[in-house]
CSV table of C-alpha atoms in Angstrom, one decimal:
chain,number,residue,atom,x,y,z
A,191,ILE,CA,0.9,-10.4,2.3
A,192,LEU,CA,2.9,-13.0,0.5
A,193,PRO,CA,6.6,-12.1,0.0
A,194,ASP,CA,8.1,-12.4,-3.4
A,195,GLY,CA,8.6,-16.0,-4.4
A,196,ALA,CA,6.3,-17.4,-1.8
A,197,GLU,CA,3.5,-19.7,-2.7
A,198,GLY,CA,0.1,-19.7,-1.2
A,199,LEU,CA,-3.5,-19.0,-1.8
A,200,ALA,CA,-5.6,-16.1,-0.6
A,201,ASP,CA,-9.3,-15.7,-0.7
A,202,ARG,CA,-10.7,-12.1,-0.9
A,203,PHE,CA,-14.2,-11.3,0.2
A,204,VAL,CA,-15.9,-8.6,-1.7
A,205,GLY,CA,-19.4,-7.3,-1.1
A,206,TYR,CA,-19.5,-8.5,2.5
A,207,SER,CA,-19.3,-6.5,5.7
A,208,LYS,CA,-16.1,-7.2,7.6
A,209,SER,CA,-18.0,-8.9,10.4
A,210,ASP,CA,-19.8,-11.2,7.9
A,211,GLY,CA,-16.6,-11.9,6.0
A,212,ILE,CA,-14.8,-12.8,9.2
A,213,GLU,CA,-17.4,-15.2,10.3
A,214,ILE,CA,-17.8,-16.8,6.9
A,215,ALA,CA,-14.1,-17.2,6.5
A,216,VAL,CA,-13.7,-19.0,9.8
A,217,ARG,CA,-16.7,-21.3,9.3
A,218,LEU,CA,-16.2,-22.3,5.7
A,219,PHE,CA,-12.6,-21.8,4.7
A,220,SER,CA,-10.4,-23.0,7.6
A,221,PRO,CA,-8.0,-20.1,7.1
A,222,GLU,CA,-4.4,-20.0,8.4
A,223,TYR,CA,-4.9,-16.3,9.2
A,224,ILE,CA,-7.4,-13.5,8.5
A,225,VAL,CA,-6.3,-10.0,7.2
A,226,CYS,CA,-8.7,-7.1,7.8
A,227,ASP,CA,-8.2,-3.5,6.6
A,228,GLU,CA,-9.5,-0.6,8.7
A,229,ILE,CA,-11.0,-2.3,11.7
A,230,GLY,CA,-12.7,-0.3,14.4
A,231,LEU,CA,-16.4,-0.5,14.1
A,232,PHE,CA,-18.4,-2.2,16.8
A,233,ASP,CA,-19.5,-5.0,14.4
A,234,ASP,CA,-15.8,-5.6,13.5
A,235,THR,CA,-14.8,-5.9,17.1
A,236,GLU,CA,-17.7,-8.3,18.0
A,237,ALA,CA,-17.0,-10.5,15.0
A,238,ILE,CA,-13.3,-10.7,15.8
A,239,LEU,CA,-14.0,-11.5,19.4
A,240,SER,CA,-16.6,-14.1,18.4
A,241,VAL,CA,-14.0,-16.1,16.5
A,242,GLN,CA,-11.0,-15.4,18.7
A,243,ASN,CA,-10.9,-18.9,20.2
A,244,THR,CA,-10.8,-20.6,16.9
A,245,GLY,CA,-7.0,-20.3,16.7
A,246,VAL,CA,-7.1,-18.2,13.6
A,247,PRO,CA,-4.7,-15.3,14.0
A,248,PHE,CA,-5.6,-11.8,12.8
A,249,ILE,CA,-3.6,-9.2,11.0
A,250,ALA,CA,-5.5,-5.9,10.9
A,251,THR,CA,-5.0,-2.2,10.2
A,252,THR,CA,-6.3,0.9,11.6
A,253,HIS,CA,-5.2,4.5,11.1
A,254,GLY,CA,-4.3,7.0,13.7
A,255,LYS,CA,-1.9,9.8,14.6
A,256,SER,CA,-0.3,7.7,17.4
A,257,ILE,CA,-0.6,4.4,19.2
A,258,GLU,CA,-1.8,6.3,22.2
A,259,GLU,CA,-4.7,7.8,20.2
A,260,ILE,CA,-5.6,4.4,18.7
A,261,LEU,CA,-5.6,2.8,22.1
A,262,MET,CA,-8.2,5.4,23.3
A,263,ARG,CA,-10.7,4.0,20.9
A,264,PRO,CA,-13.1,1.8,22.9
A,265,ASN,CA,-13.4,-1.0,20.2
A,266,ILE,CA,-9.7,-1.2,19.6
A,267,ARG,CA,-9.0,-1.1,23.4
A,268,LYS,CA,-11.4,-4.0,23.8
A,269,LEU,CA,-9.5,-6.1,21.3
A,270,ILE,CA,-6.2,-5.3,23.0
A,271,ASP,CA,-7.7,-6.1,26.5
A,272,HIS,CA,-8.8,-9.5,25.1
A,273,ARG,CA,-5.3,-10.1,23.8
A,274,VAL,CA,-6.4,-10.4,20.2
A,275,PHE,CA,-3.5,-8.2,19.3
A,276,THR,CA,-0.3,-8.0,21.2
A,277,ALA,CA,1.9,-6.1,18.9
A,278,PHE,CA,1.8,-3.4,16.2
A,279,ALA,CA,3.7,-2.2,13.2
A,280,LYS,CA,4.0,1.5,12.8
A,281,LEU,CA,4.8,3.1,9.4
A,282,GLU,CA,7.1,6.1,9.7
A,283,LYS,CA,8.2,8.4,6.9
A,284,ASN,CA,11.6,9.9,7.0
A,285,LYS,CA,12.9,12.0,4.1
A,286,GLY,CA,10.4,10.5,1.7
A,287,LYS,CA,11.2,6.9,2.7
A,288,SER,CA,8.9,4.6,4.7
A,289,ASN,CA,10.2,2.6,7.6
A,290,THR,CA,8.3,-0.1,9.5
A,291,VAL,CA,8.7,-0.2,13.3
A,292,PHE,CA,7.4,-3.3,15.2
A,293,GLU,CA,6.6,-2.9,18.9
A,294,GLU,CA,4.7,-4.8,21.5
A,295,LEU,CA,1.6,-3.1,22.7
A,296,PRO,CA,1.7,-1.4,26.1
A,297,ILE,CA,-0.7,-3.5,28.0
């Protein structure tokens, strides 16, 4: 998350569900942003939506074969429809090397 040479603090929540961790982080830590790995469950979606208006941006991952397949997931679609996420980064492999492609979401 932090590039080489950058200074900053990061709190990591272990032993919490994502939904509980999101709510605790926003209420107690005043984060600059929240990073969540592998969102997609109903509880994840509801927690993210419940703190959406706090001004804390989210960075999140989900796995899928294509952006079209990911957008067909009801919980992910709900987050997109509520404009929680407006862009995505897609990791592509070419000849053994990874490349990151950033794109705006098709709304």
